[in-house]
Amino acid sequence: MKVRAIVSGTQPPLLFPPYRSTIRRAPKEPLIRIPETLSDLNAPVYGWWPVGETDNDLTRQHQGEPQGERIIVSGRVLDEDARPVAGALVEIWQANAAGRYKHVKDDHPAPLDPNFTGAGRTITDADGRYEFTTIKPGAYPWRNHENAWRPAHIHFSLFGTSFRARLVTQMYFPGDPLMAHDPMVQSVRDDRARERMVSRFELGLTRPEWALGYVFDIILRGENATPFEERT
Ligand SMILES: [Fe+2]
């Protein structure tokens, strides 16, 4: 495989002081390369439980329907040569329509939705394609700086053939004015790379009288790679 250098500014740096958590989190010493073993490269990554029928439909995981704007999010996972990556585990997690996570540490005073957990998973098909049905997440405040709000986003994790092949990113929505004020988005300095974190509204993906559609393709490597916050 040809290894291509990462173009400066197209991936978020480990240290980006306007995003305050990176100050404590970023390594202060040079990184140490841990040699890969055969099991790192080949060990099975998925849990023993199969992906269930409603795992990729976050609107059908409870008795009732969640509140909010129903959306379909679909795209392809591609390598640097635009070849589809089949069999990748794609996991998502997100806030509900009011901007609240179902998580013990989320104390944002917005309502929880008893019909929405906010987590889903699926496996890419032979064409590298995945699809989720969910609810458009709301913006939420965080305490990074005065009056800080996260733009609406969906967290994505991708697993390849081993735990060492995990990528984590966030998908945003087109036209969200909060992106210009968000240090996580702005930590990616390259304009075109930042755009690669933004989904595209696609009328063809909408289901009439049911849900709006957004396309989010994920490119794993190369000069057009999606910005990833975590590479293991
Ligand atoms: Fe989030």
mmCIF file of C-alpha atoms and ligand atoms in Angstrom:
data_model
loop_
_atom_site.group_PDB
_atom_site.id
_atom_site.type_symbol
_atom_site.label_atom_id
_atom_site.label_comp_id
_atom_site.label_asym_id
_atom_site.label_seq_id
_atom_site.Cartn_x
_atom_site.Cartn_y
_atom_site.Cartn_z
ATOM 1 C CA MET A 1 0.000 0.000 0.000
ATOM 2 C CA LYS A 2 1.226 3.456 -0.850
ATOM 3 C CA VAL A 3 1.501 5.669 2.249
ATOM 4 C CA ARG A 4 0.541 9.263 1.539
ATOM 5 C CA ALA A 5 1.444 12.125 3.857
ATOM 6 C CA ILE A 6 -1.343 14.005 5.622
ATOM 7 C CA VAL A 7 -1.686 17.494 4.152
ATOM 8 C CA SER A 8 -1.166 20.177 6.824
ATOM 9 C CA GLY A 9 -4.389 21.567 8.286
ATOM 10 C CA THR A 10 -6.628 18.796 6.976
ATOM 11 C CA GLN A 11 -6.735 16.880 10.280
ATOM 12 C CA PRO A 12 -7.375 18.330 13.756
ATOM 13 C CA PRO A 13 -4.184 18.786 15.815
ATOM 14 C CA LEU A 14 -3.934 16.984 19.155
ATOM 15 C CA LEU A 15 -3.415 20.364 20.834
ATOM 16 C CA PHE A 16 -5.778 23.187 19.869
ATOM 17 C CA PRO A 17 -6.008 25.572 22.872
ATOM 18 C CA PRO A 18 -9.353 27.192 21.894
ATOM 19 C CA TYR A 19 -10.767 23.662 22.399
ATOM 20 C CA ARG A 20 -9.888 23.578 26.078
ATOM 21 C CA SER A 21 -9.929 19.836 26.746
ATOM 22 C CA THR A 22 -7.069 19.360 24.297
ATOM 23 C CA ILE A 23 -4.751 21.268 26.653
ATOM 24 C CA ARG A 24 -5.035 18.507 29.263
ATOM 25 C CA ARG A 25 -5.453 15.698 26.776
ATOM 26 C CA ALA A 26 -2.714 16.330 24.229
ATOM 27 C CA PRO A 27 0.529 14.416 24.856
ATOM 28 C CA LYS A 28 3.399 16.585 26.063
ATOM 29 C CA GLU A 29 6.062 14.012 25.151
ATOM 30 C CA PRO A 30 6.844 12.575 21.725
ATOM 31 C CA LEU A 31 4.658 9.609 20.806
ATOM 32 C CA ILE A 32 6.037 6.103 21.157
ATOM 33 C CA ARG A 33 5.267 3.636 18.382
ATOM 34 C CA ILE A 34 4.032 0.308 19.756
ATOM 35 C CA PRO A 35 4.914 -2.551 17.416
ATOM 36 C CA GLU A 36 1.888 -4.236 15.889
ATOM 37 C CA THR A 37 1.382 -7.901 16.547
ATOM 38 C CA LEU A 38 -0.496 -10.343 14.345
ATOM 39 C CA SER A 39 -3.478 -10.292 16.718
ATOM 40 C CA ASP A 40 -3.664 -6.493 16.479
ATOM 41 C CA LEU A 41 -4.060 -6.830 12.751
ATOM 42 C CA ASN A 42 -6.358 -9.834 12.565
ATOM 43 C CA ALA A 43 -8.291 -10.143 15.807
ATOM 44 C CA PRO A 44 -12.054 -10.080 15.376
ATOM 45 C CA VAL A 45 -13.447 -6.742 16.362
ATOM 46 C CA TYR A 46 -17.189 -7.161 16.611
ATOM 47 C CA GLY A 47 -18.981 -8.349 19.711
ATOM 48 C CA TRP A 48 -20.622 -11.759 19.683
ATOM 49 C CA TRP A 49 -24.049 -10.267 19.265
ATOM 50 C CA PRO A 50 -25.197 -9.766 15.691
ATOM 51 C CA VAL A 51 -26.307 -6.372 14.412
ATOM 52 C CA GLY A 52 -30.056 -6.324 15.015
ATOM 53 C CA GLU A 53 -32.886 -5.290 12.720
ATOM 54 C CA THR A 54 -33.495 -1.894 14.377
ATOM 55 C CA ASP A 55 -29.864 -1.096 15.191
ATOM 56 C CA ASN A 56 -29.682 1.310 12.243
ATOM 57 C CA ASP A 57 -33.121 2.834 12.886
ATOM 58 C CA LEU A 58 -32.927 4.984 16.001
ATOM 59 C CA THR A 59 -36.617 5.855 15.657
ATOM 60 C CA ARG A 60 -37.749 2.254 16.227
ATOM 61 C CA GLN A 61 -35.807 1.241 19.319
ATOM 62 C CA HIS A 62 -38.579 1.987 21.831
ATOM 63 C CA GLN A 63 -42.336 1.578 22.197
ATOM 64 C CA GLY A 64 -43.159 4.995 20.784
ATOM 65 C CA GLU A 65 -41.629 7.357 18.266
ATOM 66 C CA PRO A 66 -39.066 9.932 19.355
ATOM 67 C CA GLN A 67 -39.783 13.648 19.127
ATOM 68 C CA GLY A 68 -38.100 15.655 16.396
ATOM 69 C CA GLU A 69 -37.342 15.883 12.711
ATOM 70 C CA ARG A 70 -36.956 12.418 11.196
ATOM 71 C CA ILE A 71 -33.914 12.120 8.921
ATOM 72 C CA ILE A 72 -32.091 9.505 6.874
ATOM 73 C CA VAL A 73 -28.296 9.650 6.926
ATOM 74 C CA SER A 74 -26.546 7.559 4.313
ATOM 75 C CA GLY A 75 -23.207 7.451 2.586
ATOM 76 C CA ARG A 76 -20.302 5.329 1.507
ATOM 77 C CA VAL A 77 -17.082 4.409 3.254
ATOM 78 C CA LEU A 78 -14.256 4.710 0.729
ATOM 79 C CA ASP A 79 -10.493 4.323 0.704
ATOM 80 C CA GLU A 80 -8.086 6.878 -0.765
ATOM 81 C CA ASP A 81 -8.642 5.528 -4.267
ATOM 82 C CA ALA A 82 -12.444 5.773 -3.927
ATOM 83 C CA ARG A 83 -12.817 2.016 -3.601
ATOM 84 C CA PRO A 84 -15.725 0.944 -1.372
ATOM 85 C CA VAL A 85 -14.886 -0.460 2.053
ATOM 86 C CA ALA A 86 -17.297 -3.334 2.653
ATOM 87 C CA GLY A 87 -17.949 -4.944 6.027
ATOM 88 C CA ALA A 88 -16.934 -1.943 8.158
ATOM 89 C CA LEU A 89 -18.820 -1.511 11.426
ATOM 90 C CA VAL A 90 -20.266 2.019 11.511
ATOM 91 C CA GLU A 91 -21.521 3.188 14.902
ATOM 92 C CA ILE A 92 -23.210 6.496 15.690
ATOM 93 C CA TRP A 93 -24.240 8.321 18.834
ATOM 94 C CA GLN A 94 -25.995 11.649 19.207
ATOM 95 C CA ALA A 95 -28.110 14.003 21.307
ATOM 96 C CA ASN A 96 -31.887 14.002 20.963
ATOM 97 C CA ALA A 97 -33.893 16.707 19.175
ATOM 98 C CA ALA A 98 -33.628 18.948 22.230
ATOM 99 C CA GLY A 99 -29.841 18.652 22.376
ATOM 100 C CA ARG A 100 -29.716 16.261 25.349
ATOM 101 C CA TYR A 101 -27.714 13.039 25.559
ATOM 102 C CA LYS A 102 -29.008 10.047 27.445
ATOM 103 C CA HIS A 103 -25.867 10.017 29.565
ATOM 104 C CA VAL A 104 -25.310 10.437 33.309
ATOM 105 C CA LYS A 105 -22.856 13.256 32.761
ATOM 106 C CA ASP A 106 -25.205 15.342 30.611
ATOM 107 C CA ASP A 107 -26.869 17.909 32.893
ATOM 108 C CA HIS A 108 -28.030 20.274 30.144
ATOM 109 C CA PRO A 109 -31.555 21.314 31.245
ATOM 110 C CA ALA A 110 -33.297 20.064 28.099
ATOM 111 C CA PRO A 111 -35.781 17.180 28.170
ATOM 112 C CA LEU A 112 -34.780 13.568 27.742
ATOM 113 C CA ASP A 113 -36.910 11.605 25.284
ATOM 114 C CA PRO A 114 -38.086 8.237 26.628
ATOM 115 C CA ASN A 115 -38.314 6.997 23.043
ATOM 116 C CA PHE A 116 -34.799 7.908 22.018
ATOM 117 C CA THR A 117 -31.495 6.405 23.133
ATOM 118 C CA GLY A 118 -29.366 8.029 20.448
ATOM 119 C CA ALA A 119 -27.089 5.116 19.507
ATOM 120 C CA GLY A 120 -27.024 2.951 16.416
ATOM 121 C CA ARG A 121 -24.821 0.709 14.340
ATOM 122 C CA THR A 122 -24.701 -1.009 10.991
ATOM 123 C CA ILE A 123 -22.269 -2.714 8.635
ATOM 124 C CA THR A 124 -21.357 -1.371 5.202
ATOM 125 C CA ASP A 125 -22.585 -3.395 2.238
ATOM 126 C CA ALA A 126 -20.561 -4.544 -0.782
ATOM 127 C CA ASP A 127 -20.743 -1.006 -2.161
ATOM 128 C CA GLY A 128 -19.389 0.454 1.101
ATOM 129 C CA ARG A 129 -22.782 1.957 1.836
ATOM 130 C CA TYR A 130 -24.425 2.463 5.211
ATOM 131 C CA GLU A 131 -27.768 3.987 6.159
ATOM 132 C CA PHE A 132 -29.341 5.203 9.390
ATOM 133 C CA THR A 133 -32.799 6.528 10.153
ATOM 134 C CA THR A 134 -32.732 8.876 13.110
ATOM 135 C CA ILE A 135 -33.818 12.267 14.476
ATOM 136 C CA LYS A 136 -31.991 15.479 13.698
ATOM 137 C CA PRO A 137 -29.994 16.243 16.862
ATOM 138 C CA GLY A 138 -30.329 19.612 18.567
ATOM 139 C CA ALA A 139 -27.495 22.011 19.372
ATOM 140 C CA TYR A 140 -26.363 21.959 22.999
ATOM 141 C CA PRO A 141 -24.330 24.238 25.257
ATOM 142 C CA TRP A 142 -20.943 23.187 26.599
ATOM 143 C CA ARG A 143 -18.662 24.988 28.977
ATOM 144 C CA ASN A 144 -15.611 25.359 26.780
ATOM 145 C CA HIS A 145 -15.887 29.157 26.743
ATOM 146 C CA GLU A 146 -18.473 31.884 27.364
ATOM 147 C CA ASN A 147 -21.763 31.016 25.635
ATOM 148 C CA ALA A 148 -20.343 27.993 23.809
ATOM 149 C CA TRP A 149 -22.793 25.853 21.797
ATOM 150 C CA ARG A 150 -21.992 22.773 19.772
ATOM 151 C CA PRO A 151 -23.479 22.785 16.272
ATOM 152 C CA ALA A 152 -25.874 19.895 15.611
ATOM 153 C CA HIS A 153 -23.735 16.816 14.978
ATOM 154 C CA ILE A 154 -23.710 13.038 14.887
ATOM 155 C CA HIS A 155 -20.662 11.172 16.230
ATOM 156 C CA PHE A 156 -19.351 8.383 14.007
ATOM 157 C CA SER A 157 -16.994 5.517 14.825
ATOM 158 C CA LEU A 158 -15.685 3.144 12.186
ATOM 159 C CA PHE A 159 -14.045 -0.174 12.825
ATOM 160 C CA GLY A 160 -12.085 -2.059 10.222
ATOM 161 C CA THR A 161 -10.739 -5.525 10.794
ATOM 162 C CA SER A 162 -9.279 -4.901 14.262
ATOM 163 C CA PHE A 163 -9.531 -2.648 17.311
ATOM 164 C CA ARG A 164 -6.391 -0.942 16.077
ATOM 165 C CA ALA A 165 -8.254 0.221 13.006
ATOM 166 C CA ARG A 166 -10.775 2.576 14.608
ATOM 167 C CA LEU A 167 -11.592 6.047 13.321
ATOM 168 C CA VAL A 168 -13.831 8.564 15.085
ATOM 169 C CA THR A 169 -15.341 11.696 13.555
ATOM 170 C CA GLN A 170 -18.387 13.954 13.684
ATOM 171 C CA MET A 171 -20.893 14.761 10.957
ATOM 172 C CA TYR A 172 -22.430 18.241 10.748
ATOM 173 C CA PHE A 173 -25.403 19.679 8.874
ATOM 174 C CA PRO A 174 -25.151 22.145 5.970
ATOM 175 C CA GLY A 175 -25.661 25.818 6.732
ATOM 176 C CA ASP A 176 -25.367 25.547 10.523
ATOM 177 C CA PRO A 177 -24.263 29.005 11.769
ATOM 178 C CA LEU A 178 -22.736 27.502 14.923
ATOM 179 C CA MET A 179 -19.945 25.810 12.964
ATOM 180 C CA ALA A 180 -18.129 29.138 12.547
ATOM 181 C CA HIS A 181 -17.970 29.503 16.354
ATOM 182 C CA ASP A 182 -17.109 25.920 17.264
ATOM 183 C CA PRO A 183 -13.470 25.220 18.167
ATOM 184 C CA MET A 184 -13.829 21.510 17.350
ATOM 185 C CA VAL A 185 -14.890 22.347 13.790
ATOM 186 C CA GLN A 186 -12.391 25.176 13.528
ATOM 187 C CA SER A 187 -9.492 23.023 14.756
ATOM 188 C CA VAL A 188 -9.449 21.712 11.181
ATOM 189 C CA ARG A 189 -7.784 24.676 9.523
ATOM 190 C CA ASP A 190 -8.131 23.646 5.890
ATOM 191 C CA ASP A 191 -11.418 24.963 4.428
ATOM 192 C CA ARG A 192 -11.990 22.024 2.094
ATOM 193 C CA ALA A 193 -11.172 19.474 4.787
ATOM 194 C CA ARG A 194 -13.652 21.168 7.122
ATOM 195 C CA GLU A 195 -16.333 20.862 4.421
ATOM 196 C CA ARG A 196 -15.738 17.113 4.378
ATOM 197 C CA MET A 197 -17.234 16.919 7.875
ATOM 198 C CA VAL A 198 -20.480 18.490 6.641
ATOM 199 C CA SER A 199 -23.217 16.279 5.219
ATOM 200 C CA ARG A 200 -25.056 17.192 2.031
ATOM 201 C CA PHE A 201 -28.822 17.581 1.842
ATOM 202 C CA GLU A 202 -30.037 15.219 -0.867
ATOM 203 C CA LEU A 203 -33.606 15.434 -2.083
ATOM 204 C CA GLY A 204 -33.260 12.020 -3.730
ATOM 205 C CA LEU A 205 -32.634 10.439 -0.334
ATOM 206 C CA THR A 206 -35.676 11.970 1.315
ATOM 207 C CA ARG A 207 -38.788 9.816 1.730
ATOM 208 C CA PRO A 208 -41.879 11.801 0.824
ATOM 209 C CA GLU A 209 -44.032 12.627 3.836
ATOM 210 C CA TRP A 210 -41.595 10.740 6.039
ATOM 211 C CA ALA A 211 -37.982 11.933 6.373
ATOM 212 C CA LEU A 212 -35.352 14.316 4.983
ATOM 213 C CA GLY A 213 -32.130 12.857 3.587
ATOM 214 C CA TYR A 214 -28.480 13.730 4.185
ATOM 215 C CA VAL A 215 -25.481 12.145 2.469
ATOM 216 C CA PHE A 216 -22.224 11.757 4.370
ATOM 217 C CA ASP A 217 -19.408 9.908 2.617
ATOM 218 C CA ILE A 218 -16.381 8.971 4.700
ATOM 219 C CA ILE A 219 -12.932 8.741 3.133
ATOM 220 C CA LEU A 220 -10.511 6.832 5.308
ATOM 221 C CA ARG A 221 -7.138 7.988 3.996
ATOM 222 C CA GLY A 222 -5.343 10.131 1.470
ATOM 223 C CA GLU A 223 -5.462 13.787 0.564
ATOM 224 C CA ASN A 224 -9.273 13.850 0.570
ATOM 225 C CA ALA A 225 -9.595 12.022 3.893
ATOM 226 C CA THR A 226 -12.386 12.933 6.284
ATOM 227 C CA PRO A 227 -10.952 14.745 9.346
ATOM 228 C CA PHE A 228 -10.806 12.260 12.236
ATOM 229 C CA GLU A 229 -10.512 13.204 15.884
ATOM 230 C CA GLU A 230 -9.215 9.817 16.862
ATOM 231 C CA ARG A 231 -7.034 7.325 15.067
ATOM 232 C CA THR A 232 -6.081 4.223 16.946
HETATM 233 FE FE FE B 1 -21.582 15.471 20.881
#
